[in-house]
Structure formats: structure tokens, C-alpha cells
Amino acid sequence: MGELGVIQNFLSSASSFVWGPVLLILLVGTGIYLTLRLGFLQFKTLPYALKLAFKPGKTQKKEEGDISHYQALTTALAATIGTGNIAGVATAVVLGGPGAVFWMWITAIFGMATKYAEAILAVKYRVTGKDGKMSGGPMYYLERGLKQKWLAVLFAIFGAFAAFGIGNMVQSNTVSDVMDSTFSVNPWITGILLTIFAALVILGGIKGIGKVTAFFVPIMAVFYVLGALIIIFLNFDLVPEAFGIIFTDAFTGEAVGGGILGTVIRFGVARGVFSNEAGLGSAPIAAAAARTDYPGRQALVSMTQVFIDTIIVCTMTGLTIVMAGQYGNGELDGADLTTSAFQVFLGDLGMYIVTIGVIFFAFSTIVGWSYYGEKCFGYLTGDRGIPFYKAIFVLFVLVGAVAQLDTVWLFADVMNGLMAFPNLIGLLLLSGVVAAETNKFLKVAKQEKEEEKRARYNS
């Protein structure tokens, strides 16, 4: 066994350990605890949160911050709506059975509370740099809120490295693969084009990223979801059966060898978190840049990201795969399984929908994670280190497009898992701050609602 093989075996063992039961229980447990402490906030406020996300407030331009609520949401969505929504869901169904989709939903429901808490702390403890731009995220609430700088440094190190893997090279490699298999485009050509486009967006900073994602994310999400909805409506007779299979398998594990229910839950939870990133601490870095008057207002907007990513987009993928019924043949996995499922119903058009979806989703992830990585690196080195980080990050887009990435994927997987530990510690120990800020904003929101009613009545 060569040195590369030894490294891969080590990273594979490390990944299995990091993403073992302890982390998965901690991730879901934190979401459940925050849900109870916040009085099931995500159920009560989701309609209002969606309104905040997609309907800019009248005073938002006057508030401190670099980008709007909506741009902060789309930047976070750009980073999370990625290949996990296409390949990750398929892998969950193959390894955990159709019931894994149900456990992805459960993870998302409680993950909304986690994402809310992350964002509220990110805005509360954010700082303004010498250039006038906002910086925030787990690094800052671990240092300024929890008073544990060593945890903040650990998170920043893990985040800066993870961005190169899961947020960069893995994504560009996925794009080059699908471009080669579908359109016979040389990976070097794909890599060069991706690098150029990434440089144009990333080097523009958060305002440039915010503008691009505000335009880009709705188009890419609607394009893919519309394709899945066409399949669902044209084959609506298969939908009740598909939901029945998902719910039945979620509690029996019949589709998994030996009927192991724990396997269904494990892969549903793991892939759900992988898709929406609730608890990893990445998305609050974007939330901290938002123009907002109260931390709670932006936190509600950030909460909707989990709903859109998992409850909507992942459900479209999972439902289509279960309806096609090809997940149990052992021959297909990942994006190939999703592509094949779409082809069953739409022929070659289905293949193009998934291929284009992968390209859009992967590129948006590169853009979103570039911001996360630069903020983590900037926390460690100061603003002077950010231009260097951006340049290296853009270069690695090309490297990823032409490289073999088994080792990189495993390394990024470990870094992603390690990011979660200090972040979850911060969320649990600062949950009292989250609750206090929530109560403060809910009183304001109630007063605003009453004022709107009076204004409508008087008009």
C-alpha cells in the first residue's frame, strides 16, 4: 500500500469516527433542545419568516450591514443547495433505503431551530472591520459571547480548510465529470471556464457575491424543482405509493439488508445535515453580513434556508427516485441514480435537467463557500490575508476539475464534522442569549403587526 493509500485509510477511519453516533446525536439533540427552549418557534413563525425573506422591509437600507436579508439568504442557499441535494439524497436512499428521506425531514424540522440560533448569535456578536464590512459567525460568538477564543480558533481553522474541499474541489470535479459524460467536454476546458467565472464573482467580495446569488439561486432552484414537479404531476398516481414506501421504510428499515432501522436513521440524519448544514456553523457567516435592526429578524430569514433546501429541494429529488424504483438494483448511486430516475420519466430531457442542475448547484456552492472560507482565514490572519486566500481558492477550482478527489473528499468530510463540535458547544451554552434575543424581537414583531393592522384599518 502506497503513502496515498495509507492517508486515505486514515482519513476514512477519521471520517467514520467524526461522523459517528456522537456527532449525529449532538446535532439532532441540539436542534430538539433549541426547539423546546424556543417554544417550537419554527412552526409558529415560518410564514412570517418566509415573508421577511422575500419581501424587503421598508427600513432595511438604513440598517447596519453589507447585504440585504434576501441576499444573505441566497448566499447561504448558494453554499448549501449543491450536489448534496442531487447526489447526497440518492446516496441516502441507496445506503439507508427510502425511509432515509423521512429522517432527512425530521433532521430539517429541528435543524431550523439550530440554524435560527446560529444566525441570531452571528448578528448579535458580529464586528465591523476597518474597511466598514461586517464579520461574524461562530468564531465571533465563541470568542465574544462564550469567551472561549481557543474554540473560535479551532472552528476558523477547520472552516478555512473545509472550504477547499467540500466547497471547492469536490464541486468543480463534479461539474467536470458531468460535462465530460453528458457533453464530452474536456475537464481542462471545464476547469478553466469555472475558474474564470468563479474569479469574476469571488474577487468582487460579499456585495458582488450577494448580487450574483440573489439573481442566480432562484433560477437554479426553480429550474431543478420545476423539472421534478413536472415528473410528479405527470405521474401523480405514483405519488401516494412513494410516500407510503418512505413512511413505512422509515420505521421498519425493510429496504436495508437485514432490516436495520438504525441504518435508515443514520443515513437520513447524516445526509440531511450534509445538505442543509444546520449545526455546522457555515451559514451564520453569511447571516452576519445582513442589514438588519434585530438579530431575531435575520435569524428567522436564515431559518427558512433549511426549509427550502431540505423540505422542498431534497424532497423533490427523493420523491422522484422512489417513484422511479431503481434504488435497490445496486448498480446506481449518487448523481447517476438521480439522473437515471429523471430519465425514466422524461428521457434525455431528464438527463439534461439533472446535468444542468448539478452545474448550477456546484458553482453556487463554490461561490458561497469562498466567502465562508475567507472569513475564517481572515479571523486567523487579519484582513491582509484575505486576498491571498481568495487567489488560492480560485486556483484550486481548476485543480479540483482535473484531479482525483477521493482523498480530498475524505479530508473535507473530516473538517466539516470537526467544524460542528465547537459550534454546537457554543449554541448550547449560549442558548440563554438566543432565548432572550428571541423574546425581545417577538415583542417588536407583535407590535409591528398591530401597527400594520391599524394602518390598514385607518386607510
Short mmCIF file of N, CA and C in Angstrom, two decimals, residues 68-202:
data_model
loop_
_atom_site.label_atom_id
_atom_site.label_comp_id
_atom_site.label_asym_id
_atom_site.label_seq_id
_atom_site.Cartn_x
_atom_site.Cartn_y
_atom_site.Cartn_z
N SER A 68 -28.60 42.65 1.90
CA SER A 68 -29.98 42.56 2.39
C SER A 68 -30.25 41.20 3.01
N HIS A 69 -31.42 41.09 3.71
CA HIS A 69 -31.85 39.79 4.24
C HIS A 69 -31.86 38.76 3.13
N TYR A 70 -32.45 39.14 2.00
CA TYR A 70 -32.63 38.22 0.88
C TYR A 70 -31.27 37.79 0.32
N GLN A 71 -30.33 38.72 0.19
CA GLN A 71 -29.01 38.37 -0.34
C GLN A 71 -28.25 37.48 0.63
N ALA A 72 -28.42 37.71 1.93
CA ALA A 72 -27.79 36.83 2.93
C ALA A 72 -28.38 35.43 2.83
N LEU A 73 -29.70 35.35 2.63
CA LEU A 73 -30.35 34.05 2.48
C LEU A 73 -29.86 33.33 1.23
N THR A 74 -29.81 34.05 0.09
CA THR A 74 -29.40 33.40 -1.15
C THR A 74 -27.92 33.03 -1.16
N THR A 75 -27.10 33.81 -0.45
CA THR A 75 -25.68 33.44 -0.33
C THR A 75 -25.55 32.13 0.44
N ALA A 76 -26.31 32.02 1.54
CA ALA A 76 -26.28 30.78 2.32
C ALA A 76 -26.88 29.62 1.52
N LEU A 77 -27.97 29.89 0.79
CA LEU A 77 -28.57 28.86 -0.05
C LEU A 77 -27.63 28.43 -1.16
N ALA A 78 -26.88 29.41 -1.71
CA ALA A 78 -25.92 29.09 -2.77
C ALA A 78 -24.90 28.08 -2.27
N ALA A 79 -24.50 28.21 -1.01
CA ALA A 79 -23.50 27.30 -0.45
C ALA A 79 -24.09 25.94 -0.10
N THR A 80 -25.38 25.90 0.29
CA THR A 80 -25.95 24.64 0.75
C THR A 80 -26.71 23.87 -0.33
N ILE A 81 -27.39 24.60 -1.25
CA ILE A 81 -28.06 23.88 -2.35
C ILE A 81 -26.98 23.49 -3.34
N GLY A 82 -26.45 22.32 -3.18
CA GLY A 82 -25.35 21.86 -4.02
C GLY A 82 -25.56 20.43 -4.44
N THR A 83 -24.45 19.74 -4.67
CA THR A 83 -24.55 18.37 -5.14
C THR A 83 -25.20 17.46 -4.10
N GLY A 84 -25.20 17.89 -2.82
CA GLY A 84 -25.87 17.10 -1.79
C GLY A 84 -27.35 16.95 -2.04
N ASN A 85 -27.97 17.94 -2.69
CA ASN A 85 -29.40 17.87 -2.99
C ASN A 85 -29.70 16.89 -4.12
N ILE A 86 -28.71 16.58 -4.93
CA ILE A 86 -28.89 15.66 -6.04
C ILE A 86 -28.23 14.32 -5.75
N ALA A 87 -26.91 14.36 -5.46
CA ALA A 87 -26.17 13.13 -5.21
C ALA A 87 -26.36 12.65 -3.77
N GLY A 88 -26.40 13.59 -2.81
CA GLY A 88 -26.49 13.21 -1.41
C GLY A 88 -27.79 12.50 -1.06
N VAL A 89 -28.90 12.98 -1.60
CA VAL A 89 -30.19 12.34 -1.35
C VAL A 89 -30.20 10.93 -1.95
N ALA A 90 -29.65 10.81 -3.16
CA ALA A 90 -29.60 9.50 -3.82
C ALA A 90 -28.78 8.51 -2.99
N THR A 91 -27.64 8.96 -2.47
CA THR A 91 -26.80 8.09 -1.64
C THR A 91 -27.53 7.68 -0.38
N ALA A 92 -28.27 8.61 0.22
CA ALA A 92 -29.05 8.29 1.43
C ALA A 92 -30.07 7.20 1.15
N VAL A 93 -30.73 7.27 -0.01
CA VAL A 93 -31.74 6.28 -0.37
C VAL A 93 -31.11 4.93 -0.66
N VAL A 94 -29.93 4.93 -1.31
CA VAL A 94 -29.25 3.67 -1.63
C VAL A 94 -28.75 2.99 -0.36
N LEU A 95 -28.11 3.75 0.52
CA LEU A 95 -27.50 3.17 1.71
C LEU A 95 -28.49 2.99 2.87
N GLY A 96 -29.47 3.86 2.95
CA GLY A 96 -30.40 3.80 4.07
C GLY A 96 -31.82 3.42 3.69
N GLY A 97 -32.09 3.28 2.38
CA GLY A 97 -33.44 2.96 1.95
C GLY A 97 -34.30 4.21 1.83
N PRO A 98 -35.48 4.09 1.22
CA PRO A 98 -36.38 5.24 1.03
C PRO A 98 -36.75 5.94 2.33
N GLY A 99 -36.76 5.19 3.44
CA GLY A 99 -37.11 5.78 4.72
C GLY A 99 -36.13 6.85 5.18
N ALA A 100 -34.93 6.85 4.60
CA ALA A 100 -33.94 7.88 4.95
C ALA A 100 -34.46 9.27 4.63
N VAL A 101 -35.32 9.36 3.60
CA VAL A 101 -35.89 10.66 3.23
C VAL A 101 -36.72 11.22 4.38
N PHE A 102 -37.48 10.36 5.05
CA PHE A 102 -38.28 10.80 6.21
C PHE A 102 -37.38 11.36 7.30
N TRP A 103 -36.27 10.70 7.57
CA TRP A 103 -35.37 11.17 8.63
C TRP A 103 -34.61 12.42 8.22
N MET A 104 -34.48 12.64 6.92
CA MET A 104 -33.96 13.93 6.45
C MET A 104 -34.94 15.04 6.80
N TRP A 105 -36.22 14.76 6.66
CA TRP A 105 -37.26 15.75 7.02
C TRP A 105 -37.20 16.06 8.52
N ILE A 106 -37.09 15.02 9.33
CA ILE A 106 -37.04 15.21 10.79
C ILE A 106 -35.83 16.06 11.17
N THR A 107 -34.70 15.73 10.56
CA THR A 107 -33.47 16.49 10.81
C THR A 107 -33.66 17.96 10.43
N ALA A 108 -34.33 18.20 9.32
CA ALA A 108 -34.55 19.58 8.85
C ALA A 108 -35.48 20.34 9.78
N ILE A 109 -36.53 19.68 10.25
CA ILE A 109 -37.50 20.35 11.14
C ILE A 109 -36.81 20.88 12.39
N PHE A 110 -36.00 20.05 13.02
CA PHE A 110 -35.27 20.50 14.21
C PHE A 110 -34.06 21.35 13.84
N GLY A 111 -33.51 21.10 12.64
CA GLY A 111 -32.38 21.90 12.17
C GLY A 111 -32.75 23.35 11.94
N MET A 112 -34.02 23.63 11.70
CA MET A 112 -34.45 25.02 11.54
C MET A 112 -34.21 25.82 12.81
N ALA A 113 -34.43 25.19 13.96
CA ALA A 113 -34.17 25.87 15.24
C ALA A 113 -32.67 26.10 15.43
N THR A 114 -31.88 25.11 15.01
CA THR A 114 -30.42 25.25 15.11
C THR A 114 -29.93 26.39 14.23
N LYS A 115 -30.40 26.42 13.00
CA LYS A 115 -29.98 27.46 12.05
C LYS A 115 -30.41 28.84 12.56
N TYR A 116 -31.59 28.91 13.15
CA TYR A 116 -32.08 30.16 13.74
C TYR A 116 -31.13 30.65 14.83
N ALA A 117 -30.74 29.73 15.72
CA ALA A 117 -29.86 30.10 16.83
C ALA A 117 -28.49 30.55 16.33
N GLU A 118 -27.97 29.85 15.32
CA GLU A 118 -26.67 30.23 14.75
C GLU A 118 -26.71 31.67 14.24
N ALA A 119 -27.77 31.98 13.51
CA ALA A 119 -27.87 33.31 12.89
C ALA A 119 -28.06 34.41 13.92
N ILE A 120 -28.87 34.14 14.93
CA ILE A 120 -29.14 35.19 15.93
C ILE A 120 -27.86 35.54 16.69
N LEU A 121 -27.04 34.54 16.97
CA LEU A 121 -25.76 34.79 17.65
C LEU A 121 -24.76 35.45 16.71
N ALA A 122 -24.81 35.07 15.43
CA ALA A 122 -23.88 35.65 14.45
C ALA A 122 -24.09 37.15 14.31
N VAL A 123 -25.35 37.58 14.28
CA VAL A 123 -25.65 39.01 14.15
C VAL A 123 -25.36 39.75 15.45
N LYS A 124 -25.72 39.14 16.57
CA LYS A 124 -25.52 39.80 17.87
C LYS A 124 -24.04 40.08 18.16
N TYR A 125 -23.19 39.15 17.82
CA TYR A 125 -21.77 39.28 18.18
C TYR A 125 -20.88 39.66 16.99
N ARG A 126 -21.46 40.11 15.88
CA ARG A 126 -20.65 40.49 14.73
C ARG A 126 -19.86 41.76 15.02
N VAL A 127 -18.82 41.97 14.23
CA VAL A 127 -17.97 43.15 14.40
C VAL A 127 -17.84 43.86 13.05
N THR A 128 -17.52 45.14 13.12
CA THR A 128 -17.28 45.93 11.91
C THR A 128 -15.78 46.13 11.74
N GLY A 129 -15.25 45.74 10.58
CA GLY A 129 -13.82 45.84 10.32
C GLY A 129 -13.40 47.25 9.96
N LYS A 130 -12.10 47.44 9.79
CA LYS A 130 -11.57 48.75 9.42
C LYS A 130 -12.09 49.23 8.08
N ASP A 131 -12.45 48.27 7.21
CA ASP A 131 -12.98 48.62 5.89
C ASP A 131 -14.48 48.88 5.92
N GLY A 132 -15.07 48.81 7.11
CA GLY A 132 -16.51 49.06 7.25
C GLY A 132 -17.38 47.86 7.00
N LYS A 133 -16.79 46.69 6.69
CA LYS A 133 -17.56 45.49 6.39
C LYS A 133 -17.76 44.65 7.65
N MET A 134 -18.89 43.95 7.67
CA MET A 134 -19.25 43.14 8.81
C MET A 134 -18.56 41.77 8.77
N SER A 135 -18.22 41.27 9.95
CA SER A 135 -17.70 39.91 10.08
C SER A 135 -18.40 39.26 11.27
N GLY A 136 -18.79 38.02 11.08
CA GLY A 136 -19.46 37.32 12.17
C GLY A 136 -19.49 35.83 11.91
N GLY A 137 -20.12 35.11 12.81
CA GLY A 137 -20.17 33.66 12.70
C GLY A 137 -19.69 33.02 13.98
N PRO A 138 -19.54 31.70 13.98
CA PRO A 138 -19.13 31.00 15.21
C PRO A 138 -17.83 31.52 15.81
N MET A 139 -16.89 31.95 14.96
CA MET A 139 -15.62 32.46 15.50
C MET A 139 -15.87 33.58 16.50
N TYR A 140 -16.82 34.45 16.16
CA TYR A 140 -17.05 35.65 16.96
C TYR A 140 -17.95 35.38 18.16
N TYR A 141 -18.97 34.53 18.00
CA TYR A 141 -19.79 34.29 19.20
C TYR A 141 -19.12 33.31 20.16
N LEU A 142 -18.17 32.51 19.67
CA LEU A 142 -17.39 31.68 20.59
C LEU A 142 -16.40 32.53 21.38
N GLU A 143 -15.83 33.54 20.71
CA GLU A 143 -14.87 34.41 21.39
C GLU A 143 -15.57 35.48 22.24
N ARG A 144 -16.51 36.22 21.65
CA ARG A 144 -17.10 37.37 22.32
C ARG A 144 -18.27 36.99 23.23
N GLY A 145 -19.00 35.94 22.86
CA GLY A 145 -20.15 35.53 23.67
C GLY A 145 -19.77 34.50 24.72
N LEU A 146 -19.11 33.44 24.28
CA LEU A 146 -18.74 32.35 25.19
C LEU A 146 -17.42 32.61 25.91
N LYS A 147 -16.63 33.56 25.40
CA LYS A 147 -15.32 33.91 25.98
C LYS A 147 -14.34 32.73 25.89
N GLN A 148 -14.44 31.98 24.80
CA GLN A 148 -13.54 30.83 24.60
C GLN A 148 -12.85 30.98 23.24
N LYS A 149 -11.80 31.77 23.23
CA LYS A 149 -11.13 32.06 21.96
C LYS A 149 -10.52 30.81 21.33
N TRP A 150 -10.08 29.88 22.15
CA TRP A 150 -9.47 28.67 21.59
C TRP A 150 -10.47 27.87 20.75
N LEU A 151 -11.72 27.85 21.17
CA LEU A 151 -12.76 27.19 20.36
C LEU A 151 -12.99 27.95 19.07
N ALA A 152 -12.95 29.28 19.14
CA ALA A 152 -13.12 30.11 17.95
C ALA A 152 -12.01 29.85 16.95
N VAL A 153 -10.78 29.74 17.43
CA VAL A 153 -9.63 29.48 16.56
C VAL A 153 -9.76 28.11 15.91
N LEU A 154 -10.16 27.11 16.69
CA LEU A 154 -10.36 25.77 16.15
C LEU A 154 -11.39 25.79 15.03
N PHE A 155 -12.53 26.44 15.27
CA PHE A 155 -13.56 26.50 14.25
C PHE A 155 -13.03 27.16 12.98
N ALA A 156 -12.32 28.27 13.13
CA ALA A 156 -11.82 29.01 11.97
C ALA A 156 -10.83 28.16 11.16
N ILE A 157 -9.98 27.40 11.84
CA ILE A 157 -9.02 26.53 11.14
C ILE A 157 -9.77 25.46 10.34
N PHE A 158 -10.71 24.79 11.00
CA PHE A 158 -11.48 23.74 10.32
C PHE A 158 -12.26 24.32 9.14
N GLY A 159 -12.88 25.49 9.34
CA GLY A 159 -13.68 26.10 8.28
C GLY A 159 -12.85 26.53 7.08
N ALA A 160 -11.68 27.11 7.34
CA ALA A 160 -10.82 27.58 6.25
C ALA A 160 -10.35 26.42 5.38
N PHE A 161 -10.06 25.28 6.01
CA PHE A 161 -9.61 24.11 5.25
C PHE A 161 -10.79 23.40 4.56
N ALA A 162 -11.91 23.28 5.26
CA ALA A 162 -13.07 22.58 4.70
C ALA A 162 -13.56 23.25 3.42
N ALA A 163 -13.42 24.57 3.34
CA ALA A 163 -13.89 25.30 2.16
C ALA A 163 -13.20 24.82 0.88
N PHE A 164 -11.94 24.44 0.98
CA PHE A 164 -11.22 23.97 -0.20
C PHE A 164 -11.72 22.63 -0.69
N GLY A 165 -12.25 21.83 0.21
CA GLY A 165 -12.71 20.51 -0.17
C GLY A 165 -14.16 20.51 -0.59
N ILE A 166 -15.05 20.48 0.40
CA ILE A 166 -16.48 20.34 0.13
C ILE A 166 -17.04 21.55 -0.60
N GLY A 167 -16.41 22.72 -0.40
CA GLY A 167 -16.93 23.93 -1.03
C GLY A 167 -16.20 24.35 -2.28
N ASN A 168 -15.27 23.53 -2.76
CA ASN A 168 -14.48 23.95 -3.90
C ASN A 168 -14.16 22.77 -4.82
N MET A 169 -13.12 22.01 -4.48
CA MET A 169 -12.62 20.99 -5.41
C MET A 169 -13.62 19.87 -5.69
N VAL A 170 -14.34 19.44 -4.66
CA VAL A 170 -15.36 18.41 -4.87
C VAL A 170 -16.41 18.89 -5.85
N GLN A 171 -16.77 20.17 -5.72
CA GLN A 171 -17.81 20.74 -6.59
C GLN A 171 -17.33 20.87 -8.04
N SER A 172 -16.13 21.42 -8.23
CA SER A 172 -15.62 21.60 -9.60
C SER A 172 -15.37 20.26 -10.26
N ASN A 173 -14.96 19.27 -9.47
CA ASN A 173 -14.75 17.93 -10.03
C ASN A 173 -16.06 17.31 -10.48
N THR A 174 -17.12 17.54 -9.70
CA THR A 174 -18.44 17.02 -10.07
C THR A 174 -18.91 17.64 -11.39
N VAL A 175 -18.70 18.94 -11.54
CA VAL A 175 -19.08 19.62 -12.78
C VAL A 175 -18.29 19.09 -13.96
N SER A 176 -16.99 18.93 -13.81
CA SER A 176 -16.17 18.44 -14.92
C SER A 176 -16.57 17.03 -15.32
N ASP A 177 -16.96 16.20 -14.33
CA ASP A 177 -17.41 14.83 -14.62
C ASP A 177 -18.69 14.82 -15.45
N VAL A 178 -19.68 15.61 -15.03
CA VAL A 178 -20.96 15.59 -15.76
C VAL A 178 -20.83 16.25 -17.13
N MET A 179 -19.97 17.26 -17.23
CA MET A 179 -19.75 17.89 -18.54
C MET A 179 -19.06 16.92 -19.50
N ASP A 180 -18.17 16.10 -18.96
CA ASP A 180 -17.47 15.11 -19.78
C ASP A 180 -18.41 14.00 -20.21
N SER A 181 -19.20 13.48 -19.26
CA SER A 181 -20.07 12.34 -19.56
C SER A 181 -21.28 12.72 -20.41
N THR A 182 -21.79 13.93 -20.23
CA THR A 182 -23.01 14.35 -20.95
C THR A 182 -22.70 15.05 -22.27
N PHE A 183 -21.71 15.95 -22.23
CA PHE A 183 -21.42 16.77 -23.41
C PHE A 183 -20.03 16.53 -24.00
N SER A 184 -19.26 15.57 -23.45
CA SER A 184 -17.90 15.23 -23.92
C SER A 184 -16.97 16.44 -23.92
N VAL A 185 -17.08 17.27 -22.89
CA VAL A 185 -16.21 18.43 -22.75
C VAL A 185 -14.99 18.05 -21.93
N ASN A 186 -13.80 18.36 -22.41
CA ASN A 186 -12.56 18.06 -21.71
C ASN A 186 -12.55 18.72 -20.33
N PRO A 187 -12.17 17.96 -19.27
CA PRO A 187 -12.14 18.54 -17.91
C PRO A 187 -11.30 19.80 -17.79
N TRP A 188 -10.24 19.92 -18.56
CA TRP A 188 -9.41 21.13 -18.50
C TRP A 188 -10.18 22.35 -18.98
N ILE A 189 -10.97 22.16 -20.03
CA ILE A 189 -11.78 23.28 -20.54
C ILE A 189 -12.83 23.69 -19.50
N THR A 190 -13.49 22.68 -18.93
CA THR A 190 -14.47 22.97 -17.88
C THR A 190 -13.81 23.68 -16.71
N GLY A 191 -12.64 23.19 -16.31
CA GLY A 191 -11.94 23.78 -15.18
C GLY A 191 -11.55 25.22 -15.42
N ILE A 192 -11.04 25.52 -16.60
CA ILE A 192 -10.62 26.89 -16.92
C ILE A 192 -11.83 27.83 -16.92
N LEU A 193 -12.93 27.40 -17.53
CA LEU A 193 -14.13 28.24 -17.58
C LEU A 193 -14.69 28.47 -16.17
N LEU A 194 -14.75 27.40 -15.37
CA LEU A 194 -15.24 27.53 -13.99
C LEU A 194 -14.37 28.49 -13.19
N THR A 195 -13.06 28.38 -13.37
CA THR A 195 -12.12 29.24 -12.65
C THR A 195 -12.33 30.70 -13.01
N ILE A 196 -12.51 30.98 -14.28
CA ILE A 196 -12.72 32.36 -14.74
C ILE A 196 -14.01 32.92 -14.13
N PHE A 197 -15.09 32.15 -14.23
CA PHE A 197 -16.37 32.63 -13.70
C PHE A 197 -16.31 32.80 -12.18
N ALA A 198 -15.65 31.85 -11.51
CA ALA A 198 -15.53 31.94 -10.05
C ALA A 198 -14.73 33.18 -9.65
N ALA A 199 -13.66 33.45 -10.39
CA ALA A 199 -12.83 34.62 -10.08
C ALA A 199 -13.62 35.91 -10.23
N LEU A 200 -14.42 36.00 -11.29
CA LEU A 200 -15.20 37.21 -11.53
C LEU A 200 -16.16 37.50 -10.38
N VAL A 201 -16.74 36.44 -9.81
CA VAL A 201 -17.71 36.62 -8.72
C VAL A 201 -17.01 36.78 -7.37
N ILE A 202 -16.08 35.88 -7.07
CA ILE A 202 -15.46 35.83 -5.75
C ILE A 202 -14.62 37.07 -5.46
#
